[in-house]
PDB file of C-alpha atoms (C1' of nucleotides) in Angstrom:
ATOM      1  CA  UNK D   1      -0.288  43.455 -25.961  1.00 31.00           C
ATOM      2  CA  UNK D   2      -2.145  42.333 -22.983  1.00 33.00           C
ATOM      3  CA  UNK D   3      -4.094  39.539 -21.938  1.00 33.00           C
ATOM      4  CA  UNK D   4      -6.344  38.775 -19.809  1.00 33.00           C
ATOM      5  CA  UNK D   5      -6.252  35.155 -18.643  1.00 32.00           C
ATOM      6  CA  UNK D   6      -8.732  35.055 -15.676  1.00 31.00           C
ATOM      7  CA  UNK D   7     -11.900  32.670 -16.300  1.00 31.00           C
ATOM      8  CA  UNK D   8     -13.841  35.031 -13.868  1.00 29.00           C
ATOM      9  CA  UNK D   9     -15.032  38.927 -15.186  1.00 28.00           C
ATOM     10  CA  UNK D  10     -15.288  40.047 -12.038  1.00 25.00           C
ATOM     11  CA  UNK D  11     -11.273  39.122 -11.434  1.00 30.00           C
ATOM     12  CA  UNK D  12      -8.052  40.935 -13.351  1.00 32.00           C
ATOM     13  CA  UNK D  13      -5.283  38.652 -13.712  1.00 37.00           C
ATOM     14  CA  UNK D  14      -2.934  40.411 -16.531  1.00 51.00           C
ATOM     15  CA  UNK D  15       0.168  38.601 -18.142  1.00 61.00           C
ATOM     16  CA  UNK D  16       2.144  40.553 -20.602  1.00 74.00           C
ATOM     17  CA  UNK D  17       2.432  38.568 -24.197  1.00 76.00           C
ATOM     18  CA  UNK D  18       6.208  39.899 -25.386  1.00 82.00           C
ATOM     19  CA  UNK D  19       6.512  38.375 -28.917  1.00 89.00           C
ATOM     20  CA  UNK D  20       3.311  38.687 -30.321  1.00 89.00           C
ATOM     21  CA  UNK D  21       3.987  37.845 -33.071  1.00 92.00           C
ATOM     22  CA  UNK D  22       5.600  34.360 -32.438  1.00 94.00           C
ATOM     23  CA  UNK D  23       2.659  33.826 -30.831  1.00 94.00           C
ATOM     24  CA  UNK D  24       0.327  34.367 -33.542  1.00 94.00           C
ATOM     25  CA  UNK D  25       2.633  32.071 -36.122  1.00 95.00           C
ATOM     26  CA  UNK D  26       2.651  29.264 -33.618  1.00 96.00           C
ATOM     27  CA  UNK D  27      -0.979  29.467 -33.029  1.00 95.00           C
ATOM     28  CA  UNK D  28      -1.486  28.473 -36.369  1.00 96.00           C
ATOM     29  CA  UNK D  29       0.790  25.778 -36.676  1.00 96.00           C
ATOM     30  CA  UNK D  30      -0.571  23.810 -33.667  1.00 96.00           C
ATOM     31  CA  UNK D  31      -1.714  20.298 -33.986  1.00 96.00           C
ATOM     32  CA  UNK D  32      -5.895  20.740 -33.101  1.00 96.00           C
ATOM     33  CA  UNK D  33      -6.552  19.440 -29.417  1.00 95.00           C
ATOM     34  CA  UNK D  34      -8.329  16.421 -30.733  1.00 95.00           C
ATOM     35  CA  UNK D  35      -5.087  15.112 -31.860  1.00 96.00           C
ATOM     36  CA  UNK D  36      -3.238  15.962 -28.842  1.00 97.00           C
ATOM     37  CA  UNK D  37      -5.723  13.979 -26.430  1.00 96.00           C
ATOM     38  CA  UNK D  38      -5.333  11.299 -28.351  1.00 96.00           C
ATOM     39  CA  UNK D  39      -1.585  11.710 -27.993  1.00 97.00           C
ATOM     40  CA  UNK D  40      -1.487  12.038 -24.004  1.00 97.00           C
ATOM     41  CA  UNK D  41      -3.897   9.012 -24.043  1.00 96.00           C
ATOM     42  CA  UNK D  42      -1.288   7.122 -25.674  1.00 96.00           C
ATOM     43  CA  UNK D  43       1.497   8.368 -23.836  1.00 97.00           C
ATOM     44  CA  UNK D  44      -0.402   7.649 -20.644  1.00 97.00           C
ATOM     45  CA  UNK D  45      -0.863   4.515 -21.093  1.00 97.00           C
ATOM     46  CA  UNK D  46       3.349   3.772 -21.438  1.00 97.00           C
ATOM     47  CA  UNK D  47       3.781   5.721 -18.155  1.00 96.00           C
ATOM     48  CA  UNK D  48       3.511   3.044 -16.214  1.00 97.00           C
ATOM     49  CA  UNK D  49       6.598   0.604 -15.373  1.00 97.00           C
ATOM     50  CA  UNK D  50       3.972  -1.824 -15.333  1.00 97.00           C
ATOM     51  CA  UNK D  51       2.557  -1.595 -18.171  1.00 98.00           C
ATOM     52  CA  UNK D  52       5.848  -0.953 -20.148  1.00 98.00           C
ATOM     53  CA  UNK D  53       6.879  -4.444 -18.650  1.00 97.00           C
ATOM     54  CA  UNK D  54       3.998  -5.962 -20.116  1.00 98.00           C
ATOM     55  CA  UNK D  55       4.458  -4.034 -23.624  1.00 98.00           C
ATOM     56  CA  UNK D  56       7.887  -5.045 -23.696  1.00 97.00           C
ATOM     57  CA  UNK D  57       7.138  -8.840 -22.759  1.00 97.00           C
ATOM     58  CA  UNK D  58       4.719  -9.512 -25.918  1.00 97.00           C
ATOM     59  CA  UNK D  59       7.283  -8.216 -27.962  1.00 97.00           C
ATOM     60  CA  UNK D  60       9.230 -10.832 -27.594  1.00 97.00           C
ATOM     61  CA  UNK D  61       5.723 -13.756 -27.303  1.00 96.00           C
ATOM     62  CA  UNK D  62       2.092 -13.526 -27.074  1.00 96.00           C
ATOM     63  CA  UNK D  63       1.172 -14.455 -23.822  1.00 97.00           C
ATOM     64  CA  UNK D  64      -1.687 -15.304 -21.320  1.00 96.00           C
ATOM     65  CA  UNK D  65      -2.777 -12.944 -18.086  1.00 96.00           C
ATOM     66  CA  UNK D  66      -1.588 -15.088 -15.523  1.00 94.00           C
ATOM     67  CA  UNK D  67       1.790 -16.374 -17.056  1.00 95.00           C
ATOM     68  CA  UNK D  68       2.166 -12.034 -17.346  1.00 96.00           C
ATOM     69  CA  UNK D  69       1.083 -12.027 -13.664  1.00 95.00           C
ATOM     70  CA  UNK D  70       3.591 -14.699 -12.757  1.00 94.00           C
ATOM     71  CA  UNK D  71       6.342 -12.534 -14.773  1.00 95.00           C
ATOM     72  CA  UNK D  72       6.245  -9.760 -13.581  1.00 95.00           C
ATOM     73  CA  UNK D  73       5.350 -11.134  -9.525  1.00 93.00           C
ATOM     74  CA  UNK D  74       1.829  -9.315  -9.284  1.00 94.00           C
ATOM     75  CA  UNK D  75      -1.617 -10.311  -8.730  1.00 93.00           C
ATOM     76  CA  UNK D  76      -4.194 -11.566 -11.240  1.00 94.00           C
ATOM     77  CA  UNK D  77      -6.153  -7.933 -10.765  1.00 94.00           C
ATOM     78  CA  UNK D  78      -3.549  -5.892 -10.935  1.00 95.00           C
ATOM     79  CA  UNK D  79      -2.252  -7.098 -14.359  1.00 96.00           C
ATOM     80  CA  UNK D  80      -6.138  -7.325 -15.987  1.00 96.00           C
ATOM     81  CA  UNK D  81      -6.239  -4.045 -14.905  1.00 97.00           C
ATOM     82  CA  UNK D  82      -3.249  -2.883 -16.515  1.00 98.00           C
ATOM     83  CA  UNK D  83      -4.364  -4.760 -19.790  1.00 98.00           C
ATOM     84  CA  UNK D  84      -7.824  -3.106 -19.791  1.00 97.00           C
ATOM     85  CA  UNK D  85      -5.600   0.299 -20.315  1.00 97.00           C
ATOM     86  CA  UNK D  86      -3.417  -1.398 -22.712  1.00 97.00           C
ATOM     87  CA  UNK D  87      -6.797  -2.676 -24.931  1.00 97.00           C
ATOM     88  CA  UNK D  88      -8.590   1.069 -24.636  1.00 95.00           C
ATOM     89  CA  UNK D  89      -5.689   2.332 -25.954  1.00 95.00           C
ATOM     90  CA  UNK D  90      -5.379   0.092 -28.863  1.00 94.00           C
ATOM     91  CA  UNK D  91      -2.315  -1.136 -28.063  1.00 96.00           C
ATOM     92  CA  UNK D  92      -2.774  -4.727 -27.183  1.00 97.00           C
ATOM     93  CA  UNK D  93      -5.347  -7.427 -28.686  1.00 97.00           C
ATOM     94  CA  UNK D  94      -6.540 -10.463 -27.451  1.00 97.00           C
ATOM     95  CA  UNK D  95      -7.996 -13.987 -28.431  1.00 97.00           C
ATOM     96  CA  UNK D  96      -9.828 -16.156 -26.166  1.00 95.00           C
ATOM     97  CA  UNK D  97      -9.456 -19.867 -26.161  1.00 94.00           C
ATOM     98  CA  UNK D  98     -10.968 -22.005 -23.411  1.00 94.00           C
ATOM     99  CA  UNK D  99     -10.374 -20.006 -20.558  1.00 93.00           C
ATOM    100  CA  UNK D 100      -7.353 -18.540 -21.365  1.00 95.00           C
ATOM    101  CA  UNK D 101      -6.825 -15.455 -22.428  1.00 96.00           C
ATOM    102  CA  UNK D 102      -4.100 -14.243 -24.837  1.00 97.00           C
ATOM    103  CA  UNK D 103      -2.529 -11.085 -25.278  1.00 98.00           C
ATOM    104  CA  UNK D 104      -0.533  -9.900 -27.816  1.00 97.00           C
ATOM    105  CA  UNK D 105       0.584  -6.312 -29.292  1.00 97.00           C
ATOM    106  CA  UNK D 106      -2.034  -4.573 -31.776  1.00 94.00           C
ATOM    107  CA  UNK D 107       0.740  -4.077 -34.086  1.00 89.00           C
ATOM    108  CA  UNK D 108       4.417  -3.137 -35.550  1.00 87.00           C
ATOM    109  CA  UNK D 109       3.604   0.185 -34.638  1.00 87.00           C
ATOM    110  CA  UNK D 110       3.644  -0.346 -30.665  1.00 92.00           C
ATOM    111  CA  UNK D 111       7.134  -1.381 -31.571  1.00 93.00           C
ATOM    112  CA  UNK D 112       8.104   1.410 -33.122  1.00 92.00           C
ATOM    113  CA  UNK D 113       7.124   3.811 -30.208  1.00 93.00           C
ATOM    114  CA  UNK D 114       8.514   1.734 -27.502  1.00 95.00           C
ATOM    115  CA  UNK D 115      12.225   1.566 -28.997  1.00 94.00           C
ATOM    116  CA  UNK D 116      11.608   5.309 -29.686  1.00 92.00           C
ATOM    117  CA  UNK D 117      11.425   5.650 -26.275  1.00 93.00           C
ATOM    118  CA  UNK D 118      14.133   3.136 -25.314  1.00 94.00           C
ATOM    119  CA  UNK D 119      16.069   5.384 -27.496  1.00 92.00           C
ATOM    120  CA  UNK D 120      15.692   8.230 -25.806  1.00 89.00           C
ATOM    121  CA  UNK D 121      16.347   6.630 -22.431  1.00 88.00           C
ATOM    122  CA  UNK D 122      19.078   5.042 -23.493  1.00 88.00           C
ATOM    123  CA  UNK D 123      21.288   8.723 -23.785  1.00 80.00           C
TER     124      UNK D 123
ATOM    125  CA  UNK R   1       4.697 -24.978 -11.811  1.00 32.00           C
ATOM    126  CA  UNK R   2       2.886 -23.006  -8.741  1.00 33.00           C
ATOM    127  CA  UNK R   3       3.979 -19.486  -7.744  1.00 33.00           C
ATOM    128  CA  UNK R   4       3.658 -18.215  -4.545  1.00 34.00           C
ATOM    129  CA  UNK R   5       3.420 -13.918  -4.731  1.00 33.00           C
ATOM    130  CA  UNK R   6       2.462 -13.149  -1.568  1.00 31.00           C
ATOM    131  CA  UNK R   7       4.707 -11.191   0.328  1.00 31.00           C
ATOM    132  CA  UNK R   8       4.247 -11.915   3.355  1.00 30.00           C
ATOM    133  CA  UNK R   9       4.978 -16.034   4.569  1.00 28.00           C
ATOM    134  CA  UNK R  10       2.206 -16.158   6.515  1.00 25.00           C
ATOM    135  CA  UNK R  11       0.099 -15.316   3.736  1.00 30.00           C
ATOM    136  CA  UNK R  12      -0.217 -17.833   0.829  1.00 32.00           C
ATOM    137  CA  UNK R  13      -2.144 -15.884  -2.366  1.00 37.00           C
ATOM    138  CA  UNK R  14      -1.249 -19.126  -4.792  1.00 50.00           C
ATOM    139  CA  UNK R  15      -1.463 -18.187  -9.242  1.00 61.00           C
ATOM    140  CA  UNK R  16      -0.706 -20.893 -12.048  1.00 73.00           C
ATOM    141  CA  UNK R  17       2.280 -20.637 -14.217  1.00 75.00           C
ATOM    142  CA  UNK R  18       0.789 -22.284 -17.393  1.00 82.00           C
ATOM    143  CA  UNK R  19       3.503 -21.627 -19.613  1.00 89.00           C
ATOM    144  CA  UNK R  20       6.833 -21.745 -18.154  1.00 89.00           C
ATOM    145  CA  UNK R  21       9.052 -22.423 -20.984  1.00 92.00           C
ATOM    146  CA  UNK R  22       7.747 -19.122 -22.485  1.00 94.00           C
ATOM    147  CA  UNK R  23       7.606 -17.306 -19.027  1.00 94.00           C
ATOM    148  CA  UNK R  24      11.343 -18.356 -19.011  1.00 94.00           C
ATOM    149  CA  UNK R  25      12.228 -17.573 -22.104  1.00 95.00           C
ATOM    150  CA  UNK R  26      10.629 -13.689 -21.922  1.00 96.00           C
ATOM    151  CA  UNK R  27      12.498 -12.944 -19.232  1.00 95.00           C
ATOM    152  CA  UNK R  28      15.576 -13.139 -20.367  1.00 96.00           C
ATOM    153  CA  UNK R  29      14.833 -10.761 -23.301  1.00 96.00           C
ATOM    154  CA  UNK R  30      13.450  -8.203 -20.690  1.00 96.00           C
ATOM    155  CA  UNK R  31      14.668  -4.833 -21.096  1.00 96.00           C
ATOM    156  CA  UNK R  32      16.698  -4.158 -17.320  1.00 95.00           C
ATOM    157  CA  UNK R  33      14.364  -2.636 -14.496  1.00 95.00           C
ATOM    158  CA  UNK R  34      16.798   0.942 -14.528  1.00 95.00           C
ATOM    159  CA  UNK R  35      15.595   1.387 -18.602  1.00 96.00           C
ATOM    160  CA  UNK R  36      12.383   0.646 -18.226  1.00 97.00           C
ATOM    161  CA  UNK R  37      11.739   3.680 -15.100  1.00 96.00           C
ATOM    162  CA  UNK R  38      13.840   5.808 -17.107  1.00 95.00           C
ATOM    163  CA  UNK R  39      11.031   5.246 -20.377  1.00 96.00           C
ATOM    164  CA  UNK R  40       8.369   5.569 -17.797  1.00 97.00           C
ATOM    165  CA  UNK R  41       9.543   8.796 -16.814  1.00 96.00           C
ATOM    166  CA  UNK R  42      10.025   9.912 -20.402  1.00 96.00           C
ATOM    167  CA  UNK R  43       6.461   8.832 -21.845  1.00 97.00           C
ATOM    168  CA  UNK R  44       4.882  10.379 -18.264  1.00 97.00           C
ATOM    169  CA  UNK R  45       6.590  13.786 -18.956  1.00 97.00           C
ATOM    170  CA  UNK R  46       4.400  13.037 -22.150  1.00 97.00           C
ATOM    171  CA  UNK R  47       0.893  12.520 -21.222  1.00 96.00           C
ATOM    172  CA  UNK R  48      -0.309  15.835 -20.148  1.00 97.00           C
ATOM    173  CA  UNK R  49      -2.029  17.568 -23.052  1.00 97.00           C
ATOM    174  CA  UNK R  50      -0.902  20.969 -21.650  1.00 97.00           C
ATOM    175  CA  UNK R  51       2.409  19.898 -21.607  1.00 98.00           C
ATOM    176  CA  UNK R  52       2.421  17.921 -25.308  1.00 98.00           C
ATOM    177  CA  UNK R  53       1.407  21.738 -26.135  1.00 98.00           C
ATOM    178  CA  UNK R  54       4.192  22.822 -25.136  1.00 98.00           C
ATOM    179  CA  UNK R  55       6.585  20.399 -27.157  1.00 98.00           C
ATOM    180  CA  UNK R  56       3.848  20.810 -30.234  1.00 98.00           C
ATOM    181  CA  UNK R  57       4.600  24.708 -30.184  1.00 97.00           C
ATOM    182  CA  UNK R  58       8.726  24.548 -29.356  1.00 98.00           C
ATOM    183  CA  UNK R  59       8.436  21.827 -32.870  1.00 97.00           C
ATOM    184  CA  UNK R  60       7.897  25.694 -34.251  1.00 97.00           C
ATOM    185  CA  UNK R  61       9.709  28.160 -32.232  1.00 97.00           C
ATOM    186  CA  UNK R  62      11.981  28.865 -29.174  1.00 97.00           C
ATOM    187  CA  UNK R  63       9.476  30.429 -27.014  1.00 97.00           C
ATOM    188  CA  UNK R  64       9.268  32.165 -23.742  1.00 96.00           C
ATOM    189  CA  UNK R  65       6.950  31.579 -20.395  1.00 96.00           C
ATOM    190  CA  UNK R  66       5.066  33.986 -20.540  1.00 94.00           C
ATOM    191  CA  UNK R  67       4.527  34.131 -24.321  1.00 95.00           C
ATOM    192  CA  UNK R  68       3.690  30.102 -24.119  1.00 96.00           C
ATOM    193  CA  UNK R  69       1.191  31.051 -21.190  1.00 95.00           C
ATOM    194  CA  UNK R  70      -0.274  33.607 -23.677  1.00 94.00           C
ATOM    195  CA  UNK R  71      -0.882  30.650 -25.947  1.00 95.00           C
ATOM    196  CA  UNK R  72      -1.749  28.152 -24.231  1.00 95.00           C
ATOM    197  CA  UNK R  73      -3.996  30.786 -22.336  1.00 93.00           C
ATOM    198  CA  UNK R  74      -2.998  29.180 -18.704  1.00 94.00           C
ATOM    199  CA  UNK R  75      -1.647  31.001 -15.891  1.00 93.00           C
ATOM    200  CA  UNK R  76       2.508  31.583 -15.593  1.00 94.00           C
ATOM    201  CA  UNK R  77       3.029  29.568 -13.090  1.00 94.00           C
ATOM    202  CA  UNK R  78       0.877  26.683 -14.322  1.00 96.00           C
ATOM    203  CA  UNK R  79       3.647  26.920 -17.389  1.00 97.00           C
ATOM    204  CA  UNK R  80       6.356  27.210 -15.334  1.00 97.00           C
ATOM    205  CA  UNK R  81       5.590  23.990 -13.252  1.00 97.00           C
ATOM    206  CA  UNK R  82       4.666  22.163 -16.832  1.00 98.00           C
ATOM    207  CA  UNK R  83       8.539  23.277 -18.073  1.00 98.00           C
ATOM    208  CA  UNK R  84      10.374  22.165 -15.213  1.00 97.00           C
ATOM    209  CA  UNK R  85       8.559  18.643 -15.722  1.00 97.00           C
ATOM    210  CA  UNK R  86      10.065  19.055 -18.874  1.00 97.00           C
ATOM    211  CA  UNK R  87      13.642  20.226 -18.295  1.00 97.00           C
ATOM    212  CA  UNK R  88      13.484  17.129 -15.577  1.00 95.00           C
ATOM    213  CA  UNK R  89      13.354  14.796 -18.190  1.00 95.00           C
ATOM    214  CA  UNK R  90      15.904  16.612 -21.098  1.00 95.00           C
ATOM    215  CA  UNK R  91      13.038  17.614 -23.138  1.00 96.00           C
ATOM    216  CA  UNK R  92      13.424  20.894 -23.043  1.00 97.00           C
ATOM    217  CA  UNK R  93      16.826  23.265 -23.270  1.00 97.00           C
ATOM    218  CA  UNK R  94      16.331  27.352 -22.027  1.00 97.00           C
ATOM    219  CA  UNK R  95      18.838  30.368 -21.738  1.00 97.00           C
ATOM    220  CA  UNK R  96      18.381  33.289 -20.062  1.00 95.00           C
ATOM    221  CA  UNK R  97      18.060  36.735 -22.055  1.00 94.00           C
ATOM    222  CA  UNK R  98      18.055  39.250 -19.172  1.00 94.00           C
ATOM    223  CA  UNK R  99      14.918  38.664 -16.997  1.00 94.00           C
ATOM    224  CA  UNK R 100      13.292  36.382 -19.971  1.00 95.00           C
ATOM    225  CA  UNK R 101      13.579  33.056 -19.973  1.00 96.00           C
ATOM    226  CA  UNK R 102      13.682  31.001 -23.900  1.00 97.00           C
ATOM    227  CA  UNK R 103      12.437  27.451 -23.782  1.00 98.00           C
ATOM    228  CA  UNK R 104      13.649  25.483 -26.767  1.00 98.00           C
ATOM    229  CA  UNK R 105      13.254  21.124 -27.762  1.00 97.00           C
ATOM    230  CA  UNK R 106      16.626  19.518 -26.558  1.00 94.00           C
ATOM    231  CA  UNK R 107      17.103  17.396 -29.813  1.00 89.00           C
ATOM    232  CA  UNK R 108      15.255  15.759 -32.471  1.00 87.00           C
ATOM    233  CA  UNK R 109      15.016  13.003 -30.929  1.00 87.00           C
ATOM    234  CA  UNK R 110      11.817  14.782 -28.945  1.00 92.00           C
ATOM    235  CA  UNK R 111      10.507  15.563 -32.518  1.00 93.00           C
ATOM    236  CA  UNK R 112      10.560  12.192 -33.105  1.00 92.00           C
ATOM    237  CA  UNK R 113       8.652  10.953 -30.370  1.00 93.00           C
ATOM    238  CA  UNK R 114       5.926  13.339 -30.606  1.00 95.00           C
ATOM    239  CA  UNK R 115       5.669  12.295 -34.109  1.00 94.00           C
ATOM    240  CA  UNK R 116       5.312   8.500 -33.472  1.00 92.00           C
ATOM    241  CA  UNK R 117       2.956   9.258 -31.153  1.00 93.00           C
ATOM    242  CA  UNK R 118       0.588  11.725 -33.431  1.00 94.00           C
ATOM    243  CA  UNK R 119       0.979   8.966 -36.284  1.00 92.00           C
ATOM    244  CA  UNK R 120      -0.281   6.554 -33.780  1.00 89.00           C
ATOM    245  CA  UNK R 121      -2.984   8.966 -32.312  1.00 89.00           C
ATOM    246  CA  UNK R 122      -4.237   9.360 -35.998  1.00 88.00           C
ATOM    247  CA  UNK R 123      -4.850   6.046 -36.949  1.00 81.00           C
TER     248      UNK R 123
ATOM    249  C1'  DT Q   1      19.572  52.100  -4.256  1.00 79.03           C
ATOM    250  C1'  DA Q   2      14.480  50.952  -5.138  1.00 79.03           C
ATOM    251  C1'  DA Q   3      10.915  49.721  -8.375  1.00 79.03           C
ATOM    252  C1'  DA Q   4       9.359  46.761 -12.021  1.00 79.03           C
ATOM    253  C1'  DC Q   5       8.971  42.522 -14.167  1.00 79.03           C
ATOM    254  C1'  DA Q   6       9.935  37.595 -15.867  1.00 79.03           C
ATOM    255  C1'  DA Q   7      10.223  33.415 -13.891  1.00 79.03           C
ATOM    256  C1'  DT Q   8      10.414  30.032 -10.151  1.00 79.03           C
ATOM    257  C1'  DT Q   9       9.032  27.867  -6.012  1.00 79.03           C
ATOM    258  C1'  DA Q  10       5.804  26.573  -2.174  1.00 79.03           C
ATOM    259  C1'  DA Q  11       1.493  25.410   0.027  1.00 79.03           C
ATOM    260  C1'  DG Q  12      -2.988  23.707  -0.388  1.00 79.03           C
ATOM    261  C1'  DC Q  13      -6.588  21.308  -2.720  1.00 79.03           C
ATOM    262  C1'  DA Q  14      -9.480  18.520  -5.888  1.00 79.03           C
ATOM    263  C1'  DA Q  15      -9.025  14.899  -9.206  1.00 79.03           C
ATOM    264  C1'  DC Q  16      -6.795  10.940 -10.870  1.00 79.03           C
ATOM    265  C1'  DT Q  17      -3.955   6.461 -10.595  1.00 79.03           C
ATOM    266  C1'  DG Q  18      -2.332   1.822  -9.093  1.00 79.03           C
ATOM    267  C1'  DT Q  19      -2.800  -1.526  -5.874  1.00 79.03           C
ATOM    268  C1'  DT Q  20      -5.333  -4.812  -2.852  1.00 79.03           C
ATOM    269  C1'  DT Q  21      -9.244  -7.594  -1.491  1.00 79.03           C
ATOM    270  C1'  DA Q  22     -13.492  -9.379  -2.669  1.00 79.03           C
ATOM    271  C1'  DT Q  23     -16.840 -10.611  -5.958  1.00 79.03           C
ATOM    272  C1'  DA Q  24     -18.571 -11.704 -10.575  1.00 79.03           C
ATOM    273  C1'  DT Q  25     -18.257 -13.623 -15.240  1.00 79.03           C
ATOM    274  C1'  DG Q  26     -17.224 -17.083 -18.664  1.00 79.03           C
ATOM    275  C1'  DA Q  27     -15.584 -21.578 -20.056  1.00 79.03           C
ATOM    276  C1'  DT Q  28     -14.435 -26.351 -19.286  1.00 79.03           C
ATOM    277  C1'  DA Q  29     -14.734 -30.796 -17.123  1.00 79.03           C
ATOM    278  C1'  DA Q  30     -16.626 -34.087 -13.802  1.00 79.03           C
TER     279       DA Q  30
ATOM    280  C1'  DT N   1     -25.812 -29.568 -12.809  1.00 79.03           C
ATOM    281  C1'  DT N   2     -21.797 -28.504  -9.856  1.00 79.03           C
ATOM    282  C1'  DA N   3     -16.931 -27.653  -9.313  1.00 79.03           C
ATOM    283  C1'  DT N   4     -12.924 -25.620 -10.954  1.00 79.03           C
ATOM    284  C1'  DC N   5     -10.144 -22.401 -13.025  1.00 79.03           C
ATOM    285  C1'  DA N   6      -8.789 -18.167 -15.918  1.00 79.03           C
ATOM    286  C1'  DT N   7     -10.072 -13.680 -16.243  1.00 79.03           C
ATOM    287  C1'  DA N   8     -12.637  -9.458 -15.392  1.00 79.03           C
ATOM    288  C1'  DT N   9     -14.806  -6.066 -12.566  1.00 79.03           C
ATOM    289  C1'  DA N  10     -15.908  -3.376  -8.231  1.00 79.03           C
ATOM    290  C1'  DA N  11     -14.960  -1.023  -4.059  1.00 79.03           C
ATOM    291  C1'  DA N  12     -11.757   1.089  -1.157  1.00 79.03           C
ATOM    292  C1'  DC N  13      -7.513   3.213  -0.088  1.00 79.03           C
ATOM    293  C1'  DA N  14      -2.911   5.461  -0.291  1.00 79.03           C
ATOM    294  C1'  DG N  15      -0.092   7.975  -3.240  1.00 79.03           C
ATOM    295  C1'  DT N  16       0.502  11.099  -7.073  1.00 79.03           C
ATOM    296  C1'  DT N  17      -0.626  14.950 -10.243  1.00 79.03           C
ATOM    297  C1'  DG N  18      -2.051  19.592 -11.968  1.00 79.03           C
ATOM    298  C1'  DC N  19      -3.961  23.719 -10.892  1.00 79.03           C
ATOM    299  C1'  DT N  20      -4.465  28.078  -8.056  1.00 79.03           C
ATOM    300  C1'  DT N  21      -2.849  31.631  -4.994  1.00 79.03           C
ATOM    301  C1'  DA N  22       0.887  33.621  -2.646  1.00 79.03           C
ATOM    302  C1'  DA N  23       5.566  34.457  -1.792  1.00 79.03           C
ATOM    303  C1'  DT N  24      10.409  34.401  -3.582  1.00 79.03           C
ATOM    304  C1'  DT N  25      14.307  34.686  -6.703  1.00 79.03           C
ATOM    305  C1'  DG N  26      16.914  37.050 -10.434  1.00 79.03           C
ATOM    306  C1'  DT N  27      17.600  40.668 -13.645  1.00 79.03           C
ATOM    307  C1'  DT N  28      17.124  45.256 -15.518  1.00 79.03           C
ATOM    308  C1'  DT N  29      16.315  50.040 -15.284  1.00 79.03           C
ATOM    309  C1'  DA N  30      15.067  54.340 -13.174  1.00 79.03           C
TER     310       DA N  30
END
DNA sequence: TAAACAATTAAGCAACTGTTTATATGATAA
DNA sequence: TTATCATATAAACAGTTGCTTAATTGTTTA
């Protein structure tokens, strides 16, 4: 009925637990903590304005880094930077030709999250 | 066809615009400046793995603070702080039983969105 | 009332994030 | 090769975030 939550022995910081059993239940039902980092990754990487301009601009075309830059009225950097997130998330891919670089989203599923979003914005 | 972003006049940071037309044409289909903070705001409440935690357990049961705490074996006030981010952004719903405090999902619509993002996570 | 307790808020801090400036890489053309 | 251009990376910095500890607010009960 109580727990301990200090990381330290030598410290007693004591928080009662009220519905144990609740707690227990739940316990069991949560999605492992794999799963969930790869969730805040992905949720991270739409928490920029930025980035959520750039998201929503190759859904409507596939497009090259500085014609984004020019867009959106930022630097060169800034937006390479944002698309280096975008790629280690999976959420963007890219094909080279020349010396241009084009971006586009990974898939249908990008989509799908951003209008989710939208969605809920949109209330 | 040249685009001057620098923001100051005496300053003259020159990028290439290599395809207007389609820079042209995006921009128009832009989703409004307002929308896109207000999805920002939604998918940042989102990318703490503490606080996806949180959603992940209220997907099984109105819970408490200090019962989630228990749980999530983190300090009260840690949880606290993590709910108001929460409530801030109509994730979350709570009433007041006496001195405890239940924390419940506002809608589906948070279901939802934890679910697009798990399906993406799991790919 | 006063004591107890659940929850919130505030202050302080380490760690992280987004931007800028500067430099490096990679590809094409002269 | 050398020059040019599109992109990427690095370093530095201001601003933000998440946690801890401490103090405060509400509510109930003794």
């Amino acid at each position: 009925m109580l727990k301990n939550v200090s990381k330290e022995n030598d410290e007693l910081c004591v928080y009662h637990v009220i519905h144990e059993d609740i707690v227990a239940q739940v316990k069991h039902g949560l999605t492992d903590d794999y799963h969930i980092q790869k969730v805040a990754e992905l949720f991270r990487a739409l928490n920029d304005p930025t980035r959520l301009k750039i998201i929503n601009a190759l859904l409507l075309a596939e497009m090259c880094v500085c014609d984004i830059a020019s867009l959106l009225n930022m630097t060169q950097p800034a937006v390479s930077h944002h698309l280096k997130v975008l790629r280690q998330t999976n959420l963007v891919t890219y094909r080279r030709k020349g010396k241009i670089v084009y971006y586009a989203l990974s898939d249908e599923h990008v989509r799908n999250v951003f209008y989710q979003g939208l969605l809920h914005a949109s209330e």
